[in-house]
Coordinates of C-alpha atoms in Angstrom, one line a residue:
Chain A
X26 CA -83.2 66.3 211.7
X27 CA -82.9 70.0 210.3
X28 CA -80.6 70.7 213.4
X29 CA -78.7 68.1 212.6
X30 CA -78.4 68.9 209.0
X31 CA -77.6 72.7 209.7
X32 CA -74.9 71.3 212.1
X33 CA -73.3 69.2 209.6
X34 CA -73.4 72.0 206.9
X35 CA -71.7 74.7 209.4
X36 CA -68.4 71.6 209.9
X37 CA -65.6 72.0 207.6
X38 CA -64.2 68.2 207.5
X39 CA -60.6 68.5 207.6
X40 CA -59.2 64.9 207.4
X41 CA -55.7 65.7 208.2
X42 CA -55.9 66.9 211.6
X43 CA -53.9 69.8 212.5
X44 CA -52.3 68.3 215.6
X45 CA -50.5 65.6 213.6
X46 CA -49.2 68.2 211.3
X47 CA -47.0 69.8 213.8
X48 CA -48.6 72.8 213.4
X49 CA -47.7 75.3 215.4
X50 CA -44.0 74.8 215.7
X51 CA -44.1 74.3 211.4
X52 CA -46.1 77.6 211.5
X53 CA -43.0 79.3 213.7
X54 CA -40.7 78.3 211.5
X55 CA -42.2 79.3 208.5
X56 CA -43.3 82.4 209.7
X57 CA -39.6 83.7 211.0
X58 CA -37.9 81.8 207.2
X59 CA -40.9 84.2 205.5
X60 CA -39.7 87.2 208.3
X61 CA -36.2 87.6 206.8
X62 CA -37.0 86.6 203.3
X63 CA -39.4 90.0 203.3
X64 CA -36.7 91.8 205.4
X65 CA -34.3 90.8 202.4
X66 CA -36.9 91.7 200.0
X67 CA -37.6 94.7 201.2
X68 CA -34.2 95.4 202.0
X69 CA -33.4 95.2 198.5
X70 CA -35.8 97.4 197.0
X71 CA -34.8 99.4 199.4
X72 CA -30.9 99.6 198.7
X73 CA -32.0 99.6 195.3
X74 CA -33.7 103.1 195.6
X75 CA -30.9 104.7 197.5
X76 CA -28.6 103.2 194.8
X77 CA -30.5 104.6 191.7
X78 CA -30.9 107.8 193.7
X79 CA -27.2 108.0 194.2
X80 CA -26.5 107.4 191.2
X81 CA -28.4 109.4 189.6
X82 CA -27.2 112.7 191.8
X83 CA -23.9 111.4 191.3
X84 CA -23.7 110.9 187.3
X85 CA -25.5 114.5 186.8
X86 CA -23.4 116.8 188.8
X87 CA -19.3 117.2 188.0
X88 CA -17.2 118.3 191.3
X89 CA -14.6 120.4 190.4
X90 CA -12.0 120.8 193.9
X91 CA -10.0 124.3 193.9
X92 CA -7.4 122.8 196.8
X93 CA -6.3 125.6 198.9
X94 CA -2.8 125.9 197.7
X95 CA 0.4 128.9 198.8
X96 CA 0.4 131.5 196.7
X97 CA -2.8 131.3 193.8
X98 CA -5.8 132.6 194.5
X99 CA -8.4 130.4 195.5
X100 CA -11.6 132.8 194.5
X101 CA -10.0 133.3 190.9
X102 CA -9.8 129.8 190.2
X103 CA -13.6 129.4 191.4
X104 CA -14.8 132.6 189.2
X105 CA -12.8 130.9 186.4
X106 CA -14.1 127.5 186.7
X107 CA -17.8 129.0 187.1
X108 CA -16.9 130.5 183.6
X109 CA -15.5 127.9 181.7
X110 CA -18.3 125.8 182.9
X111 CA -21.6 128.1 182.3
X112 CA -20.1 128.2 178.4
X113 CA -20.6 124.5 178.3
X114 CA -24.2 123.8 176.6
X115 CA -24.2 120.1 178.9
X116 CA -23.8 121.8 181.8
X117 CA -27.6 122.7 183.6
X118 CA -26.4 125.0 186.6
X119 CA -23.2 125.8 188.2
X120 CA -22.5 127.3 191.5
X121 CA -19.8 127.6 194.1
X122 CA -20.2 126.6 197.5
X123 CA -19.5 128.5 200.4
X124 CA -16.9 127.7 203.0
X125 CA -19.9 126.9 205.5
X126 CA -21.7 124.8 203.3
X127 CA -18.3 122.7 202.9
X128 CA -18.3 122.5 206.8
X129 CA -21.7 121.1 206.6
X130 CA -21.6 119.0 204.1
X131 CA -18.2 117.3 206.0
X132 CA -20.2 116.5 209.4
X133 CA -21.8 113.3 208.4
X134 CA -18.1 112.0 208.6
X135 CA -16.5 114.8 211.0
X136 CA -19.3 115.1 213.3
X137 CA -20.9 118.6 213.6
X138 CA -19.8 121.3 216.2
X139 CA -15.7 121.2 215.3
X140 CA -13.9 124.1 214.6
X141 CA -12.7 123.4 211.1
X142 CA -10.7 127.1 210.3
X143 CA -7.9 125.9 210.4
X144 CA -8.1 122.9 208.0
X145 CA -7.0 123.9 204.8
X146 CA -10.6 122.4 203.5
X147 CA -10.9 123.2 199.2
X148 CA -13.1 125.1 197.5
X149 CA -16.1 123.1 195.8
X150 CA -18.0 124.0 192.8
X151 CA -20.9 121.6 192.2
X152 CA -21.8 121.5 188.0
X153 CA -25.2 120.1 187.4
X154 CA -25.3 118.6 184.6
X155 CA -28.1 118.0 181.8
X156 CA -27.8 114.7 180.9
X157 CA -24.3 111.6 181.4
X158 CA -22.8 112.4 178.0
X159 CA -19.1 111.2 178.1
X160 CA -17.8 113.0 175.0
X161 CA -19.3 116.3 176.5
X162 CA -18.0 115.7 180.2
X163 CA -14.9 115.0 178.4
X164 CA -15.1 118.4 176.7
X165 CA -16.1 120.0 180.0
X166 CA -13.2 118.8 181.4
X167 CA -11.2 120.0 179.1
X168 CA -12.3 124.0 179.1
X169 CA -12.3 123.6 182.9
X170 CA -8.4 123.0 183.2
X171 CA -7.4 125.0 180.6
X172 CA -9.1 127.9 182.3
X173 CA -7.5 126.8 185.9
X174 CA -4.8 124.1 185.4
X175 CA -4.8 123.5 189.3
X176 CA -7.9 122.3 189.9
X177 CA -9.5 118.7 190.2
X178 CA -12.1 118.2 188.3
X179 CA -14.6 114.8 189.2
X180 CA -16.4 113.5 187.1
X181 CA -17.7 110.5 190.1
X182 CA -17.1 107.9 187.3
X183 CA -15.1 105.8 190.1
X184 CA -18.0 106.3 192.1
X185 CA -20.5 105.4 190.0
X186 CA -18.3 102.1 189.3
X187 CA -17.7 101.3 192.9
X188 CA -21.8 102.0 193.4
X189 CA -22.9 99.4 190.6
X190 CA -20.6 96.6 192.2
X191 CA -22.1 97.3 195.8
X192 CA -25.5 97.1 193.8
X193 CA -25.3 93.9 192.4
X194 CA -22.9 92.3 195.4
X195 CA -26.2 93.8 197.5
X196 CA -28.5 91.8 194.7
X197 CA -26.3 88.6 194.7
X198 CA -27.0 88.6 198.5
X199 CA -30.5 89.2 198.6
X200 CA -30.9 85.9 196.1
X201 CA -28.7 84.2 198.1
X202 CA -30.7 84.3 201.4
X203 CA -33.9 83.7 199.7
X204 CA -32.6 80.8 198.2
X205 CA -31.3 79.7 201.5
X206 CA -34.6 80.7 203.0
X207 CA -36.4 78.7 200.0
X208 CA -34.2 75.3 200.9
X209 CA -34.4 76.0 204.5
X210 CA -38.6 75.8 203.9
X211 CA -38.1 72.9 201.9
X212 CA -36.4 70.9 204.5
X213 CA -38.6 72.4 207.3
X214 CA -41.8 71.4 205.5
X215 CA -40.3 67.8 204.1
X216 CA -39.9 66.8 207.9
X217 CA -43.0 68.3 208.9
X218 CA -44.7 66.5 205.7
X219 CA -43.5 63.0 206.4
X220 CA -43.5 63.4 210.4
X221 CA -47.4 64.1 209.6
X222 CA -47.6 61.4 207.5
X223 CA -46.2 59.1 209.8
X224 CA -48.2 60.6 212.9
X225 CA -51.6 59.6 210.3
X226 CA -50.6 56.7 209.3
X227 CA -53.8 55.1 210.3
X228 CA -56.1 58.1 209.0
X229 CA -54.2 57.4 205.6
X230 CA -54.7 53.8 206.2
X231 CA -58.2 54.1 206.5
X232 CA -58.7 56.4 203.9
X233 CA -57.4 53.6 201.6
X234 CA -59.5 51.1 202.9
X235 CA -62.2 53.1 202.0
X236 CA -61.3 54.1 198.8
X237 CA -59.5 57.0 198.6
X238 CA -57.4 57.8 196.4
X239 CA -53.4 59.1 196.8
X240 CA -54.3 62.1 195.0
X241 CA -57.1 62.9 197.3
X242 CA -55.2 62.4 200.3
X243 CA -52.5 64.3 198.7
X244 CA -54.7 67.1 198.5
X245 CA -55.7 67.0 202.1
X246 CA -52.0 67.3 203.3
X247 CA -51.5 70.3 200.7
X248 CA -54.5 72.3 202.2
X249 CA -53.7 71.3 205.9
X250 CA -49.8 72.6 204.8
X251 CA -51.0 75.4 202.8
X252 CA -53.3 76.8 205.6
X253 CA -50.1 76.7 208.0
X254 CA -47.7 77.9 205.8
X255 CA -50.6 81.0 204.8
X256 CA -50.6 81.3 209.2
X257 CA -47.2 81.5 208.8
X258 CA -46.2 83.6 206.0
X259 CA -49.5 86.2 207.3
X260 CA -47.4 86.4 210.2
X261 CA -44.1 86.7 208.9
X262 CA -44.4 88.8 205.8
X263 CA -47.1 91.3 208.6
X264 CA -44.2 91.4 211.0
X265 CA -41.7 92.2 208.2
X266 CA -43.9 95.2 206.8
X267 CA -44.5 96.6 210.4
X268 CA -40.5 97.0 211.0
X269 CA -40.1 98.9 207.6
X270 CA -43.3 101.1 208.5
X271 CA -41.9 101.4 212.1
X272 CA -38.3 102.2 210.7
X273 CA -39.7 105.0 208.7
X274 CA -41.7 106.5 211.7
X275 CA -38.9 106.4 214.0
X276 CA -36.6 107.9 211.3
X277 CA -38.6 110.7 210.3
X278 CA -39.0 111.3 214.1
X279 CA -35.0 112.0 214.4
X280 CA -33.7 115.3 214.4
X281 CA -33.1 117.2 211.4
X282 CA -29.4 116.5 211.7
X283 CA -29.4 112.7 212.4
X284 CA -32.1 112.2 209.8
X285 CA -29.9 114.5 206.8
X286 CA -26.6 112.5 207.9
X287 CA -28.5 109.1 207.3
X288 CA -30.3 110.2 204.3
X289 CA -26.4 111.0 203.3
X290 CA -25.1 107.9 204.2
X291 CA -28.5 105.3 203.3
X292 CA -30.6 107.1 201.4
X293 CA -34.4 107.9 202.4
X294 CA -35.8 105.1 205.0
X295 CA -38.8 104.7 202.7
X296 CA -40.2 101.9 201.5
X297 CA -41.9 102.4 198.2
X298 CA -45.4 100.8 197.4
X299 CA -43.4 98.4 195.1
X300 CA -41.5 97.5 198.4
X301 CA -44.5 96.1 200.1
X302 CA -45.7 94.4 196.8
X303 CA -42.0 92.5 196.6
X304 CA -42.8 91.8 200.1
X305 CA -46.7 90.2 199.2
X306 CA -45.1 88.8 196.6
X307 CA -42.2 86.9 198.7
X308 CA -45.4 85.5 201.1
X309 CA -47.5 84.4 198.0
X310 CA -44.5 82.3 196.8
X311 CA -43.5 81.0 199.7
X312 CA -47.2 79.8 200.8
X313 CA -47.4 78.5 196.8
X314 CA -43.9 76.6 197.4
X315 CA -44.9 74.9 200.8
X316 CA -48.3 73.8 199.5
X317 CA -46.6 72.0 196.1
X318 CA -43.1 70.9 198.6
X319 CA -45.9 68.7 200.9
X320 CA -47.8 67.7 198.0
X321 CA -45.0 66.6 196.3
X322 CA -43.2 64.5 199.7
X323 CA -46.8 63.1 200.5
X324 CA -47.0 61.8 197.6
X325 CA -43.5 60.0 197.3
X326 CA -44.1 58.9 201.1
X327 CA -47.8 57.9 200.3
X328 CA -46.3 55.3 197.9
X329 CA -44.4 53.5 200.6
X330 CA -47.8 53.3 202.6
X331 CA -49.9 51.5 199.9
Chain B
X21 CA -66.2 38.0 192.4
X22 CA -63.0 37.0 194.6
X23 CA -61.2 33.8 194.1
X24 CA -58.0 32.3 196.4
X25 CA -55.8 29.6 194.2
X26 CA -53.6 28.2 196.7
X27 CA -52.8 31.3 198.9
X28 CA -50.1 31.1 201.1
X29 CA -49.4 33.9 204.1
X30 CA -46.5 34.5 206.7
X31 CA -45.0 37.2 208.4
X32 CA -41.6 37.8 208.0
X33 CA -39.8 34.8 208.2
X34 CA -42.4 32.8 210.0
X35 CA -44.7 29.7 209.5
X36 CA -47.5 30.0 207.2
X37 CA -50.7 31.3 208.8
X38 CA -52.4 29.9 206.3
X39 CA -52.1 27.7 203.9
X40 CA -52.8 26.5 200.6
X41 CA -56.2 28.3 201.1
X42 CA -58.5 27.9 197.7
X43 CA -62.1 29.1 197.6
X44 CA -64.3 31.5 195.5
X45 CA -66.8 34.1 197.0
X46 CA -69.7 34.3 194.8
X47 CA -72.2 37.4 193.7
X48 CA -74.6 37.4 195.9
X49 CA -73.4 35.0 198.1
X50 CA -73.5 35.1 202.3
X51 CA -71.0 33.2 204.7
X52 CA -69.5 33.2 207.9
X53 CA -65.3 33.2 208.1
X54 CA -65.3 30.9 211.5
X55 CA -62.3 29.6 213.3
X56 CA -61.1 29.9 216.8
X57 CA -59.1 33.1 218.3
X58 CA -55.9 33.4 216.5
X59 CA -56.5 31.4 213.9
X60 CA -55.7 33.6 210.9
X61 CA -59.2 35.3 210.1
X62 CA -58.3 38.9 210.4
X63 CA -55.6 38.0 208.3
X64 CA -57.6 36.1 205.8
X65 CA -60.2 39.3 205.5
X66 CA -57.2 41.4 204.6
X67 CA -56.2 39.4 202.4
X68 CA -59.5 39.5 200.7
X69 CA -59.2 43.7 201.2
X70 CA -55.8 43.0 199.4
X71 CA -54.3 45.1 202.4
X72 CA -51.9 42.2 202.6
X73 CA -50.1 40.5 199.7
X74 CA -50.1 36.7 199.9
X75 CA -46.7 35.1 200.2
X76 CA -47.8 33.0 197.1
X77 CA -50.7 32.0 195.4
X78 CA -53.1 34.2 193.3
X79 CA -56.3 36.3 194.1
X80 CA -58.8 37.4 191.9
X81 CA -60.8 39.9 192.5
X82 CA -63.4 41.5 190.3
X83 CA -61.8 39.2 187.6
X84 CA -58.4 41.2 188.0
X85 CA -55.0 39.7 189.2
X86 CA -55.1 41.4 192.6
X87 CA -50.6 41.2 191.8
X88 CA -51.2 43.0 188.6
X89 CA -53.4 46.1 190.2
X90 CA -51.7 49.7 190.0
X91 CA -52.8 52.3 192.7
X92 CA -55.6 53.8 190.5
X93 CA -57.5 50.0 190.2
X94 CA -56.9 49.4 193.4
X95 CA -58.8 52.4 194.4
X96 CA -61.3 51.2 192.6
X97 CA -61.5 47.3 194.1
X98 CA -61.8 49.1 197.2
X99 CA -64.7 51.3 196.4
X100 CA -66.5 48.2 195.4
X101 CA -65.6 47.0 199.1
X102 CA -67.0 48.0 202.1
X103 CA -65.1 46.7 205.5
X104 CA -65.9 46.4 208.8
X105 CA -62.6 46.4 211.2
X106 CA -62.9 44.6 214.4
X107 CA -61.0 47.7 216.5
X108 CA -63.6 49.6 214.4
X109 CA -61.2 52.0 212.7
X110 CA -63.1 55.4 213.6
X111 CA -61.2 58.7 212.6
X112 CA -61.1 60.4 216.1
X113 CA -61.4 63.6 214.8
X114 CA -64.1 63.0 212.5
X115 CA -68.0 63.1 213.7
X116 CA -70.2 59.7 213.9
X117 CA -71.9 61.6 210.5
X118 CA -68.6 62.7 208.7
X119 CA -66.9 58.8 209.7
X120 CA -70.2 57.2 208.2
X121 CA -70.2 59.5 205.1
X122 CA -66.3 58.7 204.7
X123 CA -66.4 56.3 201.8
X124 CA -69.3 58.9 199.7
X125 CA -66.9 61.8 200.3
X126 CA -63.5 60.2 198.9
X127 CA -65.1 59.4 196.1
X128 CA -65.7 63.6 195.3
X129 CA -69.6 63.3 196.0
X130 CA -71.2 66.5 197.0
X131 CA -72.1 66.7 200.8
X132 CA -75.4 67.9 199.5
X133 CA -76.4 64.5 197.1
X134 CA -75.3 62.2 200.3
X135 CA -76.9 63.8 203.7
X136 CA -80.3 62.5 203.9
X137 CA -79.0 59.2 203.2
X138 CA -76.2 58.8 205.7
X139 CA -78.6 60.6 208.4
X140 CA -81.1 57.9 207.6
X141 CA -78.3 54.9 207.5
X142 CA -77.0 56.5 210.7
X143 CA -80.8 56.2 212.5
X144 CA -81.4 53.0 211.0
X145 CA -78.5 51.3 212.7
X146 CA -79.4 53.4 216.2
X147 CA -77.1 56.4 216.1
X148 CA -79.8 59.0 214.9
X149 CA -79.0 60.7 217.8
X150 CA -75.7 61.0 218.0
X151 CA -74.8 62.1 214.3
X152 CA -72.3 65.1 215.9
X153 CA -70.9 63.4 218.5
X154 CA -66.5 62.1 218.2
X155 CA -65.5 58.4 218.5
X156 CA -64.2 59.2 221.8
X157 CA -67.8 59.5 223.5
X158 CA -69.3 56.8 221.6
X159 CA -69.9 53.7 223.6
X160 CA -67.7 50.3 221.9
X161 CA -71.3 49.4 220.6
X162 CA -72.2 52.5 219.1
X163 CA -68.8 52.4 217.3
X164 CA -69.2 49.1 216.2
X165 CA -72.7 50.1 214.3
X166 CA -70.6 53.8 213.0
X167 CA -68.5 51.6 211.5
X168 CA -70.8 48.8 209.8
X169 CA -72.6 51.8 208.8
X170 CA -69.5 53.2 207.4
X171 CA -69.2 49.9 205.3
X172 CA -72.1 50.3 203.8
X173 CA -73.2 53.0 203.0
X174 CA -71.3 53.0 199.3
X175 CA -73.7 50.3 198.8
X176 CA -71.0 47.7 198.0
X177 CA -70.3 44.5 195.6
X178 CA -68.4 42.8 198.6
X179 CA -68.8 43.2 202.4
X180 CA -66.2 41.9 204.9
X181 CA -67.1 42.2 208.5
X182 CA -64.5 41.2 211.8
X183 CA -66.5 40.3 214.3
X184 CA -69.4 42.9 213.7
X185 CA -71.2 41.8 216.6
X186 CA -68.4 41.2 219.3
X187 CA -69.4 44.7 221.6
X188 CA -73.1 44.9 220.8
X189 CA -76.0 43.1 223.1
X190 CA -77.5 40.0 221.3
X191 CA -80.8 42.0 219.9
X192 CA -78.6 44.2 218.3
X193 CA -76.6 41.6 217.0
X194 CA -79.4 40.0 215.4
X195 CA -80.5 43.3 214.1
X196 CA -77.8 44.1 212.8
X197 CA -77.0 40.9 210.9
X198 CA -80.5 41.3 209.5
X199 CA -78.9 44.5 208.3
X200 CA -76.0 42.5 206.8
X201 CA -78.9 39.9 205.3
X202 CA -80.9 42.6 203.6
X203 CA -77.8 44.2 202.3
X204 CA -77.3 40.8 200.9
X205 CA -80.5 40.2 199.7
X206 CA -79.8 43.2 197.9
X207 CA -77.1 41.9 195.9
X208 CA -74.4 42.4 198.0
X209 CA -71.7 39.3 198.9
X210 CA -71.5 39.4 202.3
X211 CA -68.4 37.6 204.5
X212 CA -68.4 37.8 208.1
X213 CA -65.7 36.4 210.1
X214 CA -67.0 35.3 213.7
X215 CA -66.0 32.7 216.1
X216 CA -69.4 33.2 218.1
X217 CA -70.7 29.4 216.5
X218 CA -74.0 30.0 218.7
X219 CA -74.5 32.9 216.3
X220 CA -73.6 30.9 213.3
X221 CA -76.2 28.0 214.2
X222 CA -78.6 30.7 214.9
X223 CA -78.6 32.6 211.9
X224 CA -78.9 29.2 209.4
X225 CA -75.5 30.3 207.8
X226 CA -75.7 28.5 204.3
X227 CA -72.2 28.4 203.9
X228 CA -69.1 29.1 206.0
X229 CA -65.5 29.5 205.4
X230 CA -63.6 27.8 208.6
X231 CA -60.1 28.3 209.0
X232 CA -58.1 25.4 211.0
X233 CA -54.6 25.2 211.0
X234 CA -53.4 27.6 208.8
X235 CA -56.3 25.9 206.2
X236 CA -59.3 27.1 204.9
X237 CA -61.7 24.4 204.9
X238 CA -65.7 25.4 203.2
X239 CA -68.7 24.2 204.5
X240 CA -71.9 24.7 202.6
X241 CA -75.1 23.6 204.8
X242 CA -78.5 23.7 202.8
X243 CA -80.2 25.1 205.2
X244 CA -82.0 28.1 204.6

């Protein structure tokens, strides 16, 4: 009898039995839905980093373009624009950049290894600012062109403008697929949830008979959905955080010039701590969403039964 | 306990398989539901299980409109019911111990209040040693005593058996309709729908419930 007895204790009765749950192919499903919802997660905190980086670089430094034009003198203009601008209190540091930094600085778009001498590419002096004041950028601008009438001063401001709409057409997205991903589930685990239902229609049966009630078999869907939709989401949301830890290997393993012209273009590949939380996060809800979604249809559906 | 006033049943858009059928099953009381193949007496036990609804007429069962019960009182009628199915209505995936301790566990006991007692219920009726094994190894009689087992072992007001004793041997028949008899004795109302009449005569039935025709005629036989 104690053999018995330690037998029985060691069984976890699961009522619902995973087979008539459609398990495995509901646990495919959910795991690739919760795959792109972290990728679009991540992806987001992501973009968001490299926009807030880029606009923060962008909104504290003033470009002011000396354009190589017949007859002035291009290394006047840049002395006199590094004046006007050190006697600004806004401005932080000031310096002019040489013709091969230009180059450089042109081979994300140009490609590197050109012969650019004879492009008639401007002068740049780069203006760090100390803070985004408009009245005193206004003010820079100002004592800049007085002092060389030629140049082209850029303050970014279209820019910054054209970097806050990508940013929230790049936020508009990400909420769109999640919620896509989100009704996707929802139909995913509503067939799943009455095909199981349908498939134990004599375990739920029998379960009445004895006197169960539709809130306990309720409850037995939710944790046979909630463990496959965890399954799921483990897998998902696991594959999802391997690609951006992968991504970032394989992109601080590119050569110094492939990795400084992406970091141009994209920003650092580097997902920040918060970035797997978001992604954690998306899994959590996801699981918490299919367990209520099967409650919920079991219940309805249960109704019918009675 | 359960009362039929002038209970009418058909499928669909068929005849009436039965008919006009008014009785009352006492407290305490023991009968046979007889009748020959076909006649309407799995129909008539779920009925009495309210897992059909009459075409017309009215049950009463634990003096409650069996029409006017919502899900949550119908729960509870059935947890006052224990059933035995005649196709024995094991969970396949479920052990002979976890099938038997079914009706304890719905109800949100604790494993630990109801194990010695189902492992005793389950030796007493001859399955003591095969607590862990699945429906599909058991032999049709073995399932037939999981399953009475399963119907009793809430201890219920009511009992309602199909054909309890149709796979087992006769001395297990008798023993286990001396397990029906002390369950009754007990206080339990007992009905046990058979069309084995041998087993009726032999058992002294004092009353029976016999179902010709589509009607449900009672016989009461002082005889015990």
């Amino acid at each position: 009898m104690t053999l018995h007895v330690m037998r029985v204790r060691s069984r976890s009765t699961s009522l619902i039995p995973h087979d008539s749950v459609a398990g495995r192919s509901l646990t495919v499903v959910i795991a690739i839905l919760t795959f792109l919802a972290c990728l679009a997660a991540g992806g987001a905190v992501l973009l968001g980093e490299a926009s807030a980086a880029w606009r923060s670089d962008v909104s504290k430094e003033v470009t002011v373009q000396i354009k190589p034009t017949s007859g002035e003198d291009a290394d006047a203009d840049v002395e006199k624009v590094l004046n006007a601008a050190r006697a600004s209190p806004l401005v932080l540091a000031v310096r002019a950049l040489g013709r091969d930094e230009t180059e450089r600085s042109l081979a994300p778009w140009l490609g590197s290894g050109l012969d650019l001498s004879e492009l008639p590419i401007p002068r740049l002096v780069v203006v760090t600012l100390a803070g985004h004041d408009s009245d005193q950028i206004a003010e820079l601008r100002a004592r800049v062109l007085e002092s060389a009438p030629n140049v082209v001063f850029d303050d970014h401001a279209i820019w910054l403008t054209h970097l806050s709409t990508v940013g929230r057409s790049l936020t508009l997205f990400v909420f769109l697929l999640f919620a896509l991903v989100v009704a996707a589930i929802a139909i995913a685990v509503g067939v799943a949830t009455r095909a199981a239902i349908a498939d134990a229609r004599e375990i739920v049966e029998v379960l009445h008979f004895v006197g169960a009630s539709d809130e306990f078999i309720t409850s037995h869907f939710q944790q046979s959905f909630f463990r496959i939709s965890a399954e799921g989401a483990s897998i998902g949301g696991g594959a999802a955080m391997l690609l951006f830890v992968l991504g970032q290997f394989l992109f601080s393993r590119g050569g110094p010039e492939d990795a400084e012209a992406m970091t141009v273009l994209l920003g650092a590949f580097h997902l920040p701590l918060h970035g797997y939380i978001a992604i954690v996060a998306v899994c959590v809800l996801l699981v918490a969403m299919t367990a209520v979604f099967s409650r919920l249809i079991a219940a309805a559906n249960l109704r019918r039964i009675y | 306990m359960l009362r039929f006033e002038n209970v009418g049943l058909r499928y669909g858009l068929g005849a009436e398989i039965i008919r006009d059928a008014t009785f009352n099953i006492a407290p305490q009381s023991f009968q046979f539901l007889t009748g020959p193949s076909g006649a309407g007496k799995t129909s008539l036990l779920r009925l009495m299980l309210l897992s059909l609804k009459p075409s017309r007429g009215q049950i009463t069962i634990f003096d409650q409109d069996a029409a006017n019960l919502d899900n949550t009182k119908l729960t509870n009628v059935r947890r006052r019911i224990g059933v035995v199915f005649q196709d024995f209505r094991l969970l396949d995936h479920l052990t002979t111990y976890e099938n038997v301790a079914l009706p304890l566990l719905v109800q949100g006991r604790a494993a630990s209040a109801y194990r010695d007692e189902v492992i005793e219920l389950l030796k007493w009726v001859g399955l003591g040693e095969r607590i862990d094994a699945l429906p599909a190894v058991l032999s049709g009689g073995e399932k037939q005593r999981a399953a009475i087992a399963r119907a009793l072992v809430g201890r219920p007001e009511l009992l309602l058996a199909d054909e309890p004793t149709g796979n087992v041997d006769p001395e297990m028949a008798w023993r286990l309709l001396r397990l029906f008899v002390e369950l009754h004795k007990s206080g339990t109302a007992v009905v046990i729908a058979t069309h084995d009449l041998t087993l009726i005569d032999e058992f002294r039935a004092v009353r029976k419930l016999i179902i010709t025709d589509g009607h449900v005629l009672v016989r009461s036989e002082d005889r015990e």
